[in-house]
Amino acid sequence: MDIINKLKNFYAEPAKAEPLKNSEQIDKTYAKWRMRIFLAMFFGYIVFYMCRKNISVALPAMQDSLGFSNTELGLLGSSLYLTYAAGKFINGIIADNTNAKRVLPTALFISALANILFVLFAHFVTPGKISIFGLPPVSLLLWLLAFFWGINGWFQSMGFPPIAKNLSYWFSNKERGFKWSLWSSSHEIGTYLSVVLSGYLITRYGWESVFYVPAIFAIIFCYFFYKNLQDKPSSLGLPDIEKYKDPSFVEAEDKKQDEDVLSYSDIFRKYIIKNPVVWLLAFAYIFVYVVRYGTIDWLIMYLVEIKHYSISSSAYRLSFLPLVGVLGTVGAGYVSDKFFNGKRAPVNIICLSLLAFCIYMFKINTISILDYVYISAIGVFTCGPQVLIGGLSAVESSSKKVASAVTGFCGMFGYVGAILSGVGTGFMIDKFSWNGAIAFWIVSALISLGICVILLKKELRK
């Protein structure tokens, strides 16, 4: 119990420091830390992704080396999404009462360690067939790899909540939207760098290097993470960011009258559990993630097996999906504000329609250079809805008092889609060839599109 209490105290949210009185000192302290914290979170999440998306490039070589079927590879990939889905919501609640400066480096360190153990067990465990709880016999090694990849998923899910907390506390309402979307581009940049680095490593040093090289880099980066992070501004004696940036600021959501008297649990039930719009967004998010992770995890295999590119050439082509996808991430919120008066549903409908079209065109395309175009377009039209549906749309359809919970709630459903994407894509390939997988992604985009049409009708009626 002493160890548990010591850990709780170590990770506990720091107490408020004595408030700074000197305005010049307040200015200097805010100026010193805001950019450092943002850059640490931005580059830190890129490193998180490098320890998470590396498996995409390794899958074809792992299949050749370890003899797994496509369905088994899908099960392996889904183990991360399963623990990530549960962890994202739970760790989101925990993050409100813990120290971001200590939680983030710890989560990254253990994620890196899980990557290293993943490789070590692949070296030292002899594949053998066993049955657990009467399930069909599978490789003992598969279960062990799935276990460590699931551990990786849990600690990966600890990355976003403290960052969301810091974005909320260190950046004011007037600047938070742009800062949030700018930070969100770290997802795509991290995926791009992971794919490029993994493609380079796998052709020279084997698939194992795809896991241990990013892991070693992540362990080194943990020191930088710790030195450049802080928790809330109050832990440094700073005033609230809203009061500092705009003393006349009045909360825009002014307010559903009962919010002042309802408890947190009542607000949670009313504005999340009993909110039909949130449920529609959550279900739409499932199918966005089916396409998002179906394409990023499986397109390399498609390019190798169907279009007959080399692994390194396929990895290079795939790298355009997250790289150009940054335009969708940053642009979706801007376009919905600038051209649709803050309505998110029209942008989602446009993106999802074009997404289904581009997936189909990618399938039938026979011109090599156009593969870059369609892969890039898939990235843009996936990243737009991914940012809007589970982020801005969810918060704006709920209450700001449960903003973290509602994004965690939709995020949890999104990773249910990621799980379905891993197992479902592998199953469709094994049963119906790659035509089945492509159809799976297109139908998923169209289902999400249909839900967004319903949401637009609700929005227009309101």
CSV table of C-alpha atoms in Angstrom, one decimal, residues 56-64 68-71 73 297-315 317 362-363 371 425-426 428-438 441:
chain,number,residue,atom,x,y,z
A,56,SER,CA,1.6,-1.0,-40.4
A,57,VAL,CA,4.8,-1.2,-42.4
A,58,ALA,CA,5.9,-4.3,-40.6
A,59,LEU,CA,2.8,-6.4,-41.2
A,60,PRO,CA,3.8,-7.9,-44.6
A,61,ALA,CA,7.3,-8.9,-43.4
A,62,MET,CA,5.8,-10.3,-40.2
A,63,GLN,CA,3.4,-12.4,-42.2
A,64,ASP,CA,6.3,-13.9,-44.2
A,68,PHE,CA,0.3,-15.4,-39.6
A,69,SER,CA,-2.9,-15.2,-41.7
A,70,ASN,CA,-4.5,-11.8,-42.6
A,71,THR,CA,-7.2,-12.4,-39.9
A,73,LEU,CA,-2.6,-9.9,-38.3
A,297,ASP,CA,-2.9,-0.1,-41.7
A,298,TRP,CA,-3.6,-2.2,-44.8
A,299,LEU,CA,-2.9,-0.1,-47.9
A,300,ILE,CA,0.8,-1.1,-47.9
A,301,MET,CA,-0.3,-4.7,-48.2
A,302,TYR,CA,-2.7,-3.8,-51.0
A,303,LEU,CA,0.1,-1.9,-52.9
A,304,VAL,CA,2.5,-4.8,-52.5
A,305,GLU,CA,0.0,-7.7,-53.3
A,306,ILE,CA,-2.2,-6.0,-55.9
A,307,LYS,CA,-0.2,-3.2,-57.5
A,308,HIS,CA,3.1,-5.1,-57.1
A,309,TYR,CA,5.2,-2.3,-55.7
A,310,SER,CA,8.1,-3.1,-53.3
A,311,ILE,CA,7.6,-2.6,-49.6
A,312,SER,CA,9.8,0.5,-49.5
A,313,SER,CA,8.0,2.0,-52.6
A,314,SER,CA,4.6,1.2,-51.0
A,315,ALA,CA,5.6,2.8,-47.8
A,317,ARG,CA,3.3,6.1,-51.4
A,362,PHE,CA,-7.8,4.3,-56.3
A,363,LYS,CA,-8.9,0.7,-56.7
A,371,ASP,CA,-1.9,6.5,-56.9
A,425,THR,CA,-10.5,-5.9,-43.1
A,426,GLY,CA,-8.4,-9.0,-42.5
A,428,MET,CA,-12.8,-9.5,-45.8
A,429,ILE,CA,-9.5,-10.1,-47.5
A,430,ASP,CA,-9.4,-13.8,-46.5
A,431,LYS,CA,-13.0,-14.4,-47.5
A,432,PHE,CA,-13.6,-12.1,-50.5
A,433,SER,CA,-10.1,-11.0,-51.6
A,434,TRP,CA,-9.1,-7.4,-51.6
A,435,ASN,CA,-12.4,-6.4,-53.4
A,436,GLY,CA,-14.2,-7.2,-50.2
A,437,ALA,CA,-11.8,-5.0,-48.1
A,438,ILE,CA,-12.3,-2.0,-50.6
A,441,TRP,CA,-14.2,0.8,-46.5
